[in-house]
PDB file of N, CA, C and O in Angstrom:
ATOM      1  N   UNK A1282      12.017   1.621  39.728  1.00 57.00           N
ATOM      2  CA  UNK A1282      12.452   0.637  40.369  1.00 57.00           C
ATOM      3  C   UNK A1282      12.679  -0.491  39.433  1.00 57.00           C
ATOM      4  O   UNK A1282      13.522  -1.243  39.595  1.00 57.00           O
ATOM      5  N   UNK A1283      11.405  -0.268  38.543  1.00 66.00           N
ATOM      6  CA  UNK A1283      11.604  -1.857  37.439  1.00 66.00           C
ATOM      7  C   UNK A1283      11.963  -1.295  36.372  1.00 66.00           C
ATOM      8  O   UNK A1283      11.440  -0.419  35.975  1.00 66.00           O
ATOM      9  N   UNK A1284      12.948  -1.706  35.707  1.00 71.00           N
ATOM     10  CA  UNK A1284      12.937  -1.272  33.931  1.00 71.00           C
ATOM     11  C   UNK A1284      12.022  -2.109  33.460  1.00 71.00           C
ATOM     12  O   UNK A1284      11.843  -3.244  33.190  1.00 71.00           O
ATOM     13  N   UNK A1285      11.424  -1.331  32.570  1.00 71.00           N
ATOM     14  CA  UNK A1285      10.301  -1.599  31.376  1.00 71.00           C
ATOM     15  C   UNK A1285      10.799  -1.398  30.175  1.00 71.00           C
ATOM     16  O   UNK A1285      11.111   0.050  30.325  1.00 71.00           O
ATOM     17  N   UNK A1286      10.507  -2.019  29.382  1.00 72.00           N
ATOM     18  CA  UNK A1286      10.922  -1.906  28.076  1.00 72.00           C
ATOM     19  C   UNK A1286       9.211  -1.855  27.257  1.00 72.00           C
ATOM     20  O   UNK A1286       8.253  -2.225  27.707  1.00 72.00           O
ATOM     21  N   UNK A1287       8.969  -0.473  26.351  1.00 73.00           N
ATOM     22  CA  UNK A1287       7.657  -0.118  25.962  1.00 73.00           C
ATOM     23  C   UNK A1287       8.132  -0.286  24.575  1.00 73.00           C
ATOM     24  O   UNK A1287       8.758   0.351  23.811  1.00 73.00           O
ATOM     25  N   UNK A1288       6.948  -0.800  23.797  1.00 71.00           N
ATOM     26  CA  UNK A1288       7.408  -0.930  22.319  1.00 71.00           C
ATOM     27  C   UNK A1288       6.249  -0.338  21.726  1.00 71.00           C
ATOM     28  O   UNK A1288       5.027  -0.636  22.142  1.00 71.00           O
ATOM     29  N   UNK A1289       6.329   0.698  21.179  1.00 74.00           N
ATOM     30  CA  UNK A1289       5.207   0.936  20.441  1.00 74.00           C
ATOM     31  C   UNK A1289       5.516   0.870  19.463  1.00 74.00           C
ATOM     32  O   UNK A1289       5.699   0.643  17.885  1.00 74.00           O
ATOM     33  N   UNK A1290       3.698  -0.037  18.696  1.00 78.00           N
ATOM     34  CA  UNK A1290       3.756  -0.408  17.208  1.00 78.00           C
ATOM     35  C   UNK A1290       2.172  -0.141  17.454  1.00 78.00           C
ATOM     36  O   UNK A1290       1.137   0.109  17.872  1.00 78.00           O
ATOM     37  N   UNK A1291       2.423   0.612  16.437  1.00 85.00           N
ATOM     38  CA  UNK A1291       1.114   1.456  15.466  1.00 85.00           C
ATOM     39  C   UNK A1291      -0.092   0.680  14.792  1.00 85.00           C
ATOM     40  O   UNK A1291       1.072  -0.086  13.525  1.00 85.00           O
ATOM     41  N   UNK A1292      -1.256  -0.162  14.676  1.00 91.00           N
ATOM     42  CA  UNK A1292      -1.553  -0.967  14.483  1.00 91.00           C
ATOM     43  C   UNK A1292      -2.085  -0.524  13.357  1.00 91.00           C
ATOM     44  O   UNK A1292      -3.184   0.598  13.567  1.00 91.00           O
ATOM     45  N   UNK A1293      -1.916  -0.955  11.680  1.00 95.00           N
ATOM     46  CA  UNK A1293      -2.657  -0.256  10.932  1.00 95.00           C
ATOM     47  C   UNK A1293      -3.773  -1.171   9.999  1.00 95.00           C
ATOM     48  O   UNK A1293      -3.067  -2.613  10.091  1.00 95.00           O
ATOM     49  N   UNK A1294      -4.753  -1.214   9.960  1.00 96.00           N
ATOM     50  CA  UNK A1294      -5.976  -1.834   9.483  1.00 96.00           C
ATOM     51  C   UNK A1294      -5.992  -1.802   7.771  1.00 96.00           C
ATOM     52  O   UNK A1294      -6.126  -0.539   7.534  1.00 96.00           O
ATOM     53  N   UNK A1295      -6.847  -2.288   6.941  1.00 97.00           N
ATOM     54  CA  UNK A1295      -7.235  -2.676   5.835  1.00 97.00           C
ATOM     55  C   UNK A1295      -8.376  -2.220   5.724  1.00 97.00           C
ATOM     56  O   UNK A1295      -9.411  -2.290   6.532  1.00 97.00           O
ATOM     57  N   UNK A1296      -9.353  -2.164   4.614  1.00 97.00           N
ATOM     58  CA  UNK A1296     -10.605  -1.769   4.499  1.00 97.00           C
ATOM     59  C   UNK A1296     -11.466  -2.837   5.106  1.00 97.00           C
ATOM     60  O   UNK A1296     -12.541  -2.432   5.606  1.00 97.00           O
ATOM     61  N   UNK A1297     -11.230  -4.165   5.014  1.00 97.00           N
ATOM     62  CA  UNK A1297     -11.717  -5.714   5.649  1.00 97.00           C
ATOM     63  C   UNK A1297     -11.562  -5.560   6.890  1.00 97.00           C
ATOM     64  O   UNK A1297     -11.411  -6.870   7.413  1.00 97.00           O
ATOM     65  N   UNK A1298     -10.831  -4.799   7.306  1.00 96.00           N
ATOM     66  CA  UNK A1298     -10.004  -4.618   9.008  1.00 96.00           C
ATOM     67  C   UNK A1298      -8.914  -5.792   9.084  1.00 96.00           C
ATOM     68  O   UNK A1298      -8.725  -6.777  10.493  1.00 96.00           O
ATOM     69  N   UNK A1299      -8.263  -6.540   8.272  1.00 97.00           N
ATOM     70  CA  UNK A1299      -6.907  -6.813   8.644  1.00 97.00           C
ATOM     71  C   UNK A1299      -5.807  -6.696   8.597  1.00 97.00           C
ATOM     72  O   UNK A1299      -5.682  -5.192   8.570  1.00 97.00           O
ATOM     73  N   UNK A1300      -4.286  -7.067   9.259  1.00 96.00           N
ATOM     74  CA  UNK A1300      -3.842  -6.160   9.937  1.00 96.00           C
ATOM     75  C   UNK A1300      -2.757  -6.020   8.620  1.00 96.00           C
ATOM     76  O   UNK A1300      -2.428  -6.682   7.599  1.00 96.00           O
ATOM     77  N   UNK A1301      -2.352  -4.786   8.287  1.00 97.00           N
ATOM     78  CA  UNK A1301      -1.536  -4.358   7.099  1.00 97.00           C
ATOM     79  C   UNK A1301      -0.356  -5.177   6.807  1.00 97.00           C
ATOM     80  O   UNK A1301       0.050  -5.938   5.921  1.00 97.00           O
ATOM     81  N   UNK A1302       0.621  -5.433   7.916  1.00 96.00           N
ATOM     82  CA  UNK A1302       1.676  -6.214   7.880  1.00 96.00           C
ATOM     83  C   UNK A1302       0.603  -7.672   7.812  1.00 96.00           C
ATOM     84  O   UNK A1302       1.986  -8.397   7.125  1.00 96.00           O
ATOM     85  N   UNK A1303      -0.106  -8.184   8.387  1.00 97.00           N
ATOM     86  CA  UNK A1303      -0.238  -9.604   7.862  1.00 97.00           C
ATOM     87  C   UNK A1303      -1.134  -9.876   6.717  1.00 97.00           C
ATOM     88  O   UNK A1303      -0.760 -10.861   5.909  1.00 97.00           O
ATOM     89  N   UNK A1304      -1.468  -8.822   5.951  1.00 98.00           N
ATOM     90  CA  UNK A1304      -2.003  -9.057   4.554  1.00 98.00           C
ATOM     91  C   UNK A1304      -0.424  -8.985   3.529  1.00 98.00           C
ATOM     92  O   UNK A1304      -0.681  -9.686   2.791  1.00 98.00           O
ATOM     93  N   UNK A1305       0.655  -8.010   4.019  1.00 97.00           N
ATOM     94  CA  UNK A1305       1.803  -8.209   3.209  1.00 97.00           C
ATOM     95  C   UNK A1305       2.144  -9.469   3.020  1.00 97.00           C
ATOM     96  O   UNK A1305       2.826 -10.220   2.181  1.00 97.00           O
ATOM     97  N   UNK A1306       2.614 -10.317   4.528  1.00 97.00           N
ATOM     98  CA  UNK A1306       2.546 -11.547   4.385  1.00 97.00           C
ATOM     99  C   UNK A1306       2.018 -12.581   3.540  1.00 97.00           C
ATOM    100  O   UNK A1306       2.553 -13.286   3.410  1.00 97.00           O
ATOM    101  N   UNK A1307       0.595 -12.225   3.586  1.00 98.00           N
ATOM    102  CA  UNK A1307      -0.636 -13.543   2.934  1.00 98.00           C
ATOM    103  C   UNK A1307      -0.057 -13.406   1.619  1.00 98.00           C
ATOM    104  O   UNK A1307      -0.069 -14.582   0.674  1.00 98.00           O
ATOM    105  N   UNK A1308       0.140 -11.821   0.794  1.00 98.00           N
ATOM    106  CA  UNK A1308       0.528 -12.189  -0.548  1.00 98.00           C
ATOM    107  C   UNK A1308       1.577 -12.255  -0.673  1.00 98.00           C
ATOM    108  O   UNK A1308       1.621 -12.781  -1.818  1.00 98.00           O
ATOM    109  N   UNK A1309       2.723 -12.317  -0.196  1.00 97.00           N
ATOM    110  CA  UNK A1309       3.984 -12.991  -0.582  1.00 97.00           C
ATOM    111  C   UNK A1309       4.053 -14.076  -0.354  1.00 97.00           C
ATOM    112  O   UNK A1309       4.413 -14.818  -1.459  1.00 97.00           O
ATOM    113  N   UNK A1310       3.239 -15.121   0.705  1.00 97.00           N
ATOM    114  CA  UNK A1310       3.244 -16.534   0.517  1.00 97.00           C
ATOM    115  C   UNK A1310       2.325 -16.710  -0.566  1.00 97.00           C
ATOM    116  O   UNK A1310       2.726 -18.076  -1.148  1.00 97.00           O
ATOM    117  N   UNK A1311       1.296 -16.394  -0.694  1.00 97.00           N
ATOM    118  CA  UNK A1311      -0.054 -16.721  -1.843  1.00 97.00           C
ATOM    119  C   UNK A1311       0.838 -16.461  -3.386  1.00 97.00           C
ATOM    120  O   UNK A1311       1.006 -17.692  -4.052  1.00 97.00           O
ATOM    121  N   UNK A1312       1.815 -15.621  -3.223  1.00 96.00           N
ATOM    122  CA  UNK A1312       2.856 -15.468  -4.694  1.00 96.00           C
ATOM    123  C   UNK A1312       3.489 -16.695  -4.678  1.00 96.00           C
ATOM    124  O   UNK A1312       3.648 -16.989  -5.673  1.00 96.00           O
ATOM    125  N   UNK A1313       4.228 -16.861  -3.929  1.00 95.00           N
ATOM    126  CA  UNK A1313       5.607 -18.638  -3.743  1.00 95.00           C
ATOM    127  C   UNK A1313       4.833 -19.409  -3.772  1.00 95.00           C
ATOM    128  O   UNK A1313       5.325 -20.240  -4.744  1.00 95.00           O
ATOM    129  N   UNK A1314       3.081 -19.784  -3.552  1.00 97.00           N
ATOM    130  CA  UNK A1314       2.950 -20.920  -3.549  1.00 97.00           C
ATOM    131  C   UNK A1314       1.496 -20.804  -4.940  1.00 97.00           C
ATOM    132  O   UNK A1314       1.457 -22.150  -5.259  1.00 97.00           O
ATOM    133  N   UNK A1315       1.852 -19.745  -5.497  1.00 96.00           N
ATOM    134  CA  UNK A1315       1.017 -19.674  -6.682  1.00 96.00           C
ATOM    135  C   UNK A1315      -0.409 -19.689  -6.956  1.00 96.00           C
ATOM    136  O   UNK A1315      -0.978 -20.474  -7.643  1.00 96.00           O
ATOM    137  N   UNK A1316      -0.864 -19.212  -5.785  1.00 97.00           N
ATOM    138  CA  UNK A1316      -2.226 -19.382  -5.748  1.00 97.00           C
ATOM    139  C   UNK A1316      -2.894 -18.125  -5.779  1.00 97.00           C
ATOM    140  O   UNK A1316      -2.762 -16.993  -6.330  1.00 97.00           O
ATOM    141  N   UNK A1317      -3.941 -18.435  -6.453  1.00 97.00           N
ATOM    142  CA  UNK A1317      -5.122 -17.461  -6.887  1.00 97.00           C
ATOM    143  C   UNK A1317      -5.207 -16.337  -5.658  1.00 97.00           C
ATOM    144  O   UNK A1317      -5.977 -15.190  -6.070  1.00 97.00           O
ATOM    145  N   UNK A1318      -4.954 -16.826  -4.547  1.00 98.00           N
ATOM    146  CA  UNK A1318      -5.827 -15.689  -3.412  1.00 98.00           C
ATOM    147  C   UNK A1318      -4.527 -14.446  -3.260  1.00 98.00           C
ATOM    148  O   UNK A1318      -4.843 -13.384  -2.908  1.00 98.00           O
ATOM    149  N   UNK A1319      -3.608 -14.351  -4.061  1.00 97.00           N
ATOM    150  CA  UNK A1319      -2.735 -13.728  -4.230  1.00 97.00           C
ATOM    151  C   UNK A1319      -3.269 -12.106  -4.696  1.00 97.00           C
ATOM    152  O   UNK A1319      -2.751 -10.913  -4.141  1.00 97.00           O
ATOM    153  N   UNK A1320      -4.181 -12.708  -5.611  1.00 97.00           N
ATOM    154  CA  UNK A1320      -5.127 -11.720  -6.144  1.00 97.00           C
ATOM    155  C   UNK A1320      -5.753 -10.531  -5.257  1.00 97.00           C
ATOM    156  O   UNK A1320      -6.199  -9.692  -5.307  1.00 97.00           O
ATOM    157  N   UNK A1321      -6.417 -11.414  -4.465  1.00 98.00           N
ATOM    158  CA  UNK A1321      -7.303 -10.827  -3.435  1.00 98.00           C
ATOM    159  C   UNK A1321      -6.361  -9.809  -2.429  1.00 98.00           C
ATOM    160  O   UNK A1321      -6.789  -8.847  -1.888  1.00 98.00           O
ATOM    161  N   UNK A1322      -5.504 -10.396  -1.592  1.00 98.00           N
ATOM    162  CA  UNK A1322      -4.187  -9.766  -0.970  1.00 98.00           C
ATOM    163  C   UNK A1322      -3.621  -8.471  -1.346  1.00 98.00           C
ATOM    164  O   UNK A1322      -3.985  -7.461  -0.938  1.00 98.00           O
ATOM    165  N   UNK A1323      -3.526  -8.998  -3.087  1.00 98.00           N
ATOM    166  CA  UNK A1323      -3.088  -7.545  -3.815  1.00 98.00           C
ATOM    167  C   UNK A1323      -4.311  -6.418  -3.836  1.00 98.00           C
ATOM    168  O   UNK A1323      -3.970  -5.009  -3.333  1.00 98.00           O
ATOM    169  N   UNK A1324      -5.401  -7.124  -3.989  1.00 97.00           N
ATOM    170  CA  UNK A1324      -6.239  -6.043  -3.776  1.00 97.00           C
ATOM    171  C   UNK A1324      -6.583  -5.201  -2.501  1.00 97.00           C
ATOM    172  O   UNK A1324      -7.382  -3.948  -2.333  1.00 97.00           O
ATOM    173  N   UNK A1325      -6.764  -6.327  -1.829  1.00 98.00           N
ATOM    174  CA  UNK A1325      -6.619  -5.679  -0.404  1.00 98.00           C
ATOM    175  C   UNK A1325      -5.936  -4.803  -0.028  1.00 98.00           C
ATOM    176  O   UNK A1325      -6.256  -3.585   0.609  1.00 98.00           O
ATOM    177  N   UNK A1326      -4.509  -4.127   0.051  1.00 98.00           N
ATOM    178  CA  UNK A1326      -3.864  -3.542   0.019  1.00 98.00           C
ATOM    179  C   UNK A1326      -3.983  -2.296  -0.944  1.00 98.00           C
ATOM    180  O   UNK A1326      -3.975  -1.223  -0.492  1.00 98.00           O
ATOM    181  N   UNK A1327      -4.240  -2.595  -2.383  1.00 97.00           N
ATOM    182  CA  UNK A1327      -4.515  -0.976  -2.972  1.00 97.00           C
ATOM    183  C   UNK A1327      -5.833  -0.365  -3.012  1.00 97.00           C
ATOM    184  O   UNK A1327      -5.995   0.799  -2.808  1.00 97.00           O
ATOM    185  N   UNK A1328      -6.729  -1.114  -2.891  1.00 97.00           N
ATOM    186  CA  UNK A1328      -8.230  -0.633  -2.626  1.00 97.00           C
ATOM    187  C   UNK A1328      -8.273  -0.276  -1.346  1.00 97.00           C
ATOM    188  O   UNK A1328      -9.441   0.723  -0.678  1.00 97.00           O
ATOM    189  N   UNK A1329      -7.499  -0.393   0.151  1.00 98.00           N
ATOM    190  CA  UNK A1329      -7.130  -0.173   1.341  1.00 98.00           C
ATOM    191  C   UNK A1329      -6.584   1.477   1.474  1.00 98.00           C
ATOM    192  O   UNK A1329      -6.477   2.121   2.406  1.00 98.00           O
ATOM    193  N   UNK A1330      -6.136   1.670   0.072  1.00 97.00           N
ATOM    194  CA  UNK A1330      -5.267   3.034  -0.050  1.00 97.00           C
ATOM    195  C   UNK A1330      -3.849   2.868   0.475  1.00 97.00           C
ATOM    196  O   UNK A1330      -2.957   3.757   0.162  1.00 97.00           O
ATOM    197  N   UNK A1331      -3.284   1.714   0.106  1.00 97.00           N
ATOM    198  CA  UNK A1331      -1.732   1.217  -0.023  1.00 97.00           C
ATOM    199  C   UNK A1331      -1.006   1.026  -1.060  1.00 97.00           C
ATOM    200  O   UNK A1331      -0.217   0.243  -1.299  1.00 97.00           O
ATOM    201  N   UNK A1332      -1.503   1.409  -1.939  1.00 96.00           N
ATOM    202  CA  UNK A1332      -0.884   1.544  -3.758  1.00 96.00           C
ATOM    203  C   UNK A1332       0.642   1.581  -3.433  1.00 96.00           C
ATOM    204  O   UNK A1332       1.180   0.632  -3.975  1.00 96.00           O
ATOM    205  N   UNK A1333       1.327   2.293  -2.934  1.00 96.00           N
ATOM    206  CA  UNK A1333       2.543   2.619  -2.730  1.00 96.00           C
ATOM    207  C   UNK A1333       3.128   1.629  -2.142  1.00 96.00           C
ATOM    208  O   UNK A1333       4.367   1.142  -2.421  1.00 96.00           O
ATOM    209  N   UNK A1334       2.470   1.273  -1.068  1.00 96.00           N
ATOM    210  CA  UNK A1334       3.116  -0.500  -0.387  1.00 96.00           C
ATOM    211  C   UNK A1334       3.154  -1.202  -1.045  1.00 96.00           C
ATOM    212  O   UNK A1334       4.279  -2.257  -1.124  1.00 96.00           O
ATOM    213  N   UNK A1335       1.911  -1.527  -1.792  1.00 97.00           N
ATOM    214  CA  UNK A1335       1.720  -2.213  -2.500  1.00 97.00           C
ATOM    215  C   UNK A1335       2.961  -2.555  -3.804  1.00 97.00           C
ATOM    216  O   UNK A1335       3.533  -4.036  -3.897  1.00 97.00           O
ATOM    217  N   UNK A1336       3.241  -1.672  -4.580  1.00 96.00           N
ATOM    218  CA  UNK A1336       4.470  -1.629  -5.688  1.00 96.00           C
ATOM    219  C   UNK A1336       5.254  -1.870  -4.742  1.00 96.00           C
ATOM    220  O   UNK A1336       6.371  -2.518  -5.543  1.00 96.00           O
ATOM    221  N   UNK A1337       5.279  -1.539  -3.634  1.00 96.00           N
ATOM    222  CA  UNK A1337       7.123  -1.133  -3.473  1.00 96.00           C
ATOM    223  C   UNK A1337       7.176  -2.943  -2.962  1.00 96.00           C
ATOM    224  O   UNK A1337       8.259  -3.369  -3.111  1.00 96.00           O
ATOM    225  N   UNK A1338       6.038  -3.512  -2.194  1.00 97.00           N
ATOM    226  CA  UNK A1338       6.101  -4.945  -1.929  1.00 97.00           C
ATOM    227  C   UNK A1338       6.308  -5.555  -3.158  1.00 97.00           C
ATOM    228  O   UNK A1338       7.267  -6.800  -3.210  1.00 97.00           O
ATOM    229  N   UNK A1339       5.898  -5.642  -4.198  1.00 96.00           N
ATOM    230  CA  UNK A1339       5.897  -6.572  -5.282  1.00 96.00           C
ATOM    231  C   UNK A1339       6.984  -6.262  -5.989  1.00 96.00           C
ATOM    232  O   UNK A1339       7.708  -7.110  -6.221  1.00 96.00           O
ATOM    233  N   UNK A1340       7.526  -5.245  -5.803  1.00 96.00           N
ATOM    234  CA  UNK A1340       9.240  -4.791  -6.466  1.00 96.00           C
ATOM    235  C   UNK A1340      10.283  -5.769  -5.317  1.00 96.00           C
ATOM    236  O   UNK A1340      11.114  -5.918  -6.123  1.00 96.00           O
ATOM    237  N   UNK A1341      10.320  -5.381  -4.089  1.00 97.00           N
ATOM    238  CA  UNK A1341      10.744  -6.408  -3.236  1.00 97.00           C
ATOM    239  C   UNK A1341      10.814  -8.059  -3.855  1.00 97.00           C
ATOM    240  O   UNK A1341      11.990  -8.978  -3.894  1.00 97.00           O
ATOM    241  N   UNK A1342       9.582  -8.461  -3.861  1.00 96.00           N
ATOM    242  CA  UNK A1342       9.257  -9.697  -3.988  1.00 96.00           C
ATOM    243  C   UNK A1342       9.939 -10.068  -5.288  1.00 96.00           C
ATOM    244  O   UNK A1342      10.825 -11.465  -5.203  1.00 96.00           O
ATOM    245  N   UNK A1343       9.693  -9.420  -6.355  1.00 96.00           N
ATOM    246  CA  UNK A1343      10.316  -9.766  -7.934  1.00 96.00           C
ATOM    247  C   UNK A1343      12.037  -9.671  -7.569  1.00 96.00           C
ATOM    248  O   UNK A1343      12.264 -10.904  -7.958  1.00 96.00           O
ATOM    249  N   UNK A1344      12.577  -8.735  -6.986  1.00 96.00           N
ATOM    250  CA  UNK A1344      13.841  -8.844  -7.256  1.00 96.00           C
ATOM    251  C   UNK A1344      14.868 -10.069  -5.890  1.00 96.00           C
ATOM    252  O   UNK A1344      15.786 -10.345  -6.527  1.00 96.00           O
ATOM    253  N   UNK A1345      13.636 -10.416  -4.884  1.00 96.00           N
ATOM    254  CA  UNK A1345      14.215 -11.398  -3.871  1.00 96.00           C
ATOM    255  C   UNK A1345      14.106 -12.564  -4.415  1.00 96.00           C
ATOM    256  O   UNK A1345      14.776 -13.921  -4.531  1.00 96.00           O
ATOM    257  N   UNK A1346      12.796 -13.306  -5.590  1.00 94.00           N
ATOM    258  CA  UNK A1346      12.652 -14.020  -5.753  1.00 94.00           C
ATOM    259  C   UNK A1346      12.693 -14.693  -7.087  1.00 94.00           C
ATOM    260  O   UNK A1346      12.779 -15.687  -7.602  1.00 94.00           O
ATOM    261  N   UNK A1347      12.546 -13.668  -8.028  1.00 93.00           N
ATOM    262  CA  UNK A1347      11.718 -14.001  -9.734  1.00 93.00           C
ATOM    263  C   UNK A1347      13.125 -12.980 -10.376  1.00 93.00           C
ATOM    264  O   UNK A1347      12.785 -13.734 -11.768  1.00 93.00           O
ATOM    265  N   UNK A1348      13.971 -12.337 -10.127  1.00 96.00           N
ATOM    266  CA  UNK A1348      14.354 -11.876 -10.980  1.00 96.00           C
ATOM    267  C   UNK A1348      15.702 -12.544 -11.722  1.00 96.00           C
ATOM    268  O   UNK A1348      15.743 -12.479 -12.972  1.00 96.00           O
ATOM    269  N   UNK A1349      16.144 -13.411 -10.975  1.00 95.00           N
ATOM    270  CA  UNK A1349      17.268 -14.121 -11.671  1.00 95.00           C
ATOM    271  C   UNK A1349      16.876 -15.261 -12.548  1.00 95.00           C
ATOM    272  O   UNK A1349      17.171 -15.517 -13.827  1.00 95.00           O
ATOM    273  N   UNK A1350      15.838 -15.805 -12.713  1.00 94.00           N
ATOM    274  CA  UNK A1350      15.229 -16.625 -13.264  1.00 94.00           C
ATOM    275  C   UNK A1350      14.299 -15.780 -14.102  1.00 94.00           C
ATOM    276  O   UNK A1350      14.252 -16.935 -15.466  1.00 94.00           O
ATOM    277  N   UNK A1351      14.211 -14.667 -14.285  1.00 93.00           N
ATOM    278  CA  UNK A1351      13.226 -13.702 -15.241  1.00 93.00           C
ATOM    279  C   UNK A1351      13.487 -11.938 -15.217  1.00 93.00           C
ATOM    280  O   UNK A1351      12.807 -11.389 -15.002  1.00 93.00           O
ATOM    281  N   UNK A1352      14.850 -11.871 -15.818  1.00 94.00           N
ATOM    282  CA  UNK A1352      15.011 -10.694 -15.756  1.00 94.00           C
ATOM    283  C   UNK A1352      14.461  -9.595 -16.680  1.00 94.00           C
ATOM    284  O   UNK A1352      13.903  -8.369 -16.366  1.00 94.00           O
ATOM    285  N   UNK A1353      13.880 -10.138 -17.770  1.00 93.00           N
ATOM    286  CA  UNK A1353      13.259  -9.685 -18.597  1.00 93.00           C
ATOM    287  C   UNK A1353      11.839  -9.169 -18.752  1.00 93.00           C
ATOM    288  O   UNK A1353      11.058  -8.093 -18.695  1.00 93.00           O
ATOM    289  N   UNK A1354      11.302  -9.921 -17.497  1.00 93.00           N
ATOM    290  CA  UNK A1354      10.218  -9.093 -16.614  1.00 93.00           C
ATOM    291  C   UNK A1354       9.971  -7.647 -16.270  1.00 93.00           C
ATOM    292  O   UNK A1354       8.995  -7.157 -16.003  1.00 93.00           O
ATOM    293  N   UNK A1355      11.442  -7.139 -15.863  1.00 94.00           N
ATOM    294  CA  UNK A1355      11.289  -5.777 -15.369  1.00 94.00           C
ATOM    295  C   UNK A1355      11.012  -4.767 -16.429  1.00 94.00           C
ATOM    296  O   UNK A1355       9.664  -4.109 -15.731  1.00 94.00           O
ATOM    297  N   UNK A1356      10.916  -4.839 -17.592  1.00 94.00           N
ATOM    298  CA  UNK A1356      10.607  -4.045 -18.263  1.00 94.00           C
ATOM    299  C   UNK A1356       9.189  -4.377 -18.596  1.00 94.00           C
ATOM    300  O   UNK A1356       8.699  -2.777 -18.207  1.00 94.00           O
ATOM    301  N   UNK A1357       8.291  -5.377 -18.761  1.00 94.00           N
ATOM    302  CA  UNK A1357       6.950  -5.222 -18.203  1.00 94.00           C
ATOM    303  C   UNK A1357       6.504  -4.615 -16.846  1.00 94.00           C
ATOM    304  O   UNK A1357       5.382  -3.977 -17.227  1.00 94.00           O
ATOM    305  N   UNK A1358       6.877  -5.121 -15.850  1.00 91.00           N
ATOM    306  CA  UNK A1358       6.589  -4.495 -14.778  1.00 91.00           C
ATOM    307  C   UNK A1358       6.589  -3.037 -14.682  1.00 91.00           C
ATOM    308  O   UNK A1358       5.749  -2.262 -14.151  1.00 91.00           O
ATOM    309  N   UNK A1359       7.760  -2.583 -15.332  1.00 92.00           N
ATOM    310  CA  UNK A1359       7.522  -1.060 -15.174  1.00 92.00           C
ATOM    311  C   UNK A1359       6.679  -0.111 -15.963  1.00 92.00           C
ATOM    312  O   UNK A1359       6.003   0.730 -15.564  1.00 92.00           O
ATOM    313  N   UNK A1360       5.965  -0.723 -16.931  1.00 92.00           N
ATOM    314  CA  UNK A1360       5.228  -0.525 -18.179  1.00 92.00           C
ATOM    315  C   UNK A1360       3.759  -0.199 -17.344  1.00 92.00           C
ATOM    316  O   UNK A1360       3.254   0.572 -17.535  1.00 92.00           O
ATOM    317  N   UNK A1361       3.656  -1.505 -16.484  1.00 86.00           N
ATOM    318  CA  UNK A1361       2.668  -2.027 -15.775  1.00 86.00           C
ATOM    319  C   UNK A1361       2.293  -0.642 -14.547  1.00 86.00           C
ATOM    320  O   UNK A1361       1.401  -0.412 -14.061  1.00 86.00           O
ATOM    321  N   UNK A1362       3.355  -0.505 -13.804  1.00 83.00           N
ATOM    322  CA  UNK A1362       3.235   0.120 -13.143  1.00 83.00           C
ATOM    323  C   UNK A1362       3.111   1.552 -13.228  1.00 83.00           C
ATOM    324  O   UNK A1362       2.622   2.304 -12.752  1.00 83.00           O
TER     325      UNK A1362
END
């Protein structure tokens, strides 16, 4: 009778019960604002067991916002990863 749209969204929480997607957004905005809070958000992802997601996000942020002004950082980041 009625057409309904069902959206299935799996909510993933971090160790301190933040939504994982919101932590990623907070990390990106804090990095762009040069805020020390970026350390907290990076640790929140890392210590919640999302190490691969963290480094994937950091690579995306680097290539999207920082690569053109600092291409030499790529080698340093590879060593640290």
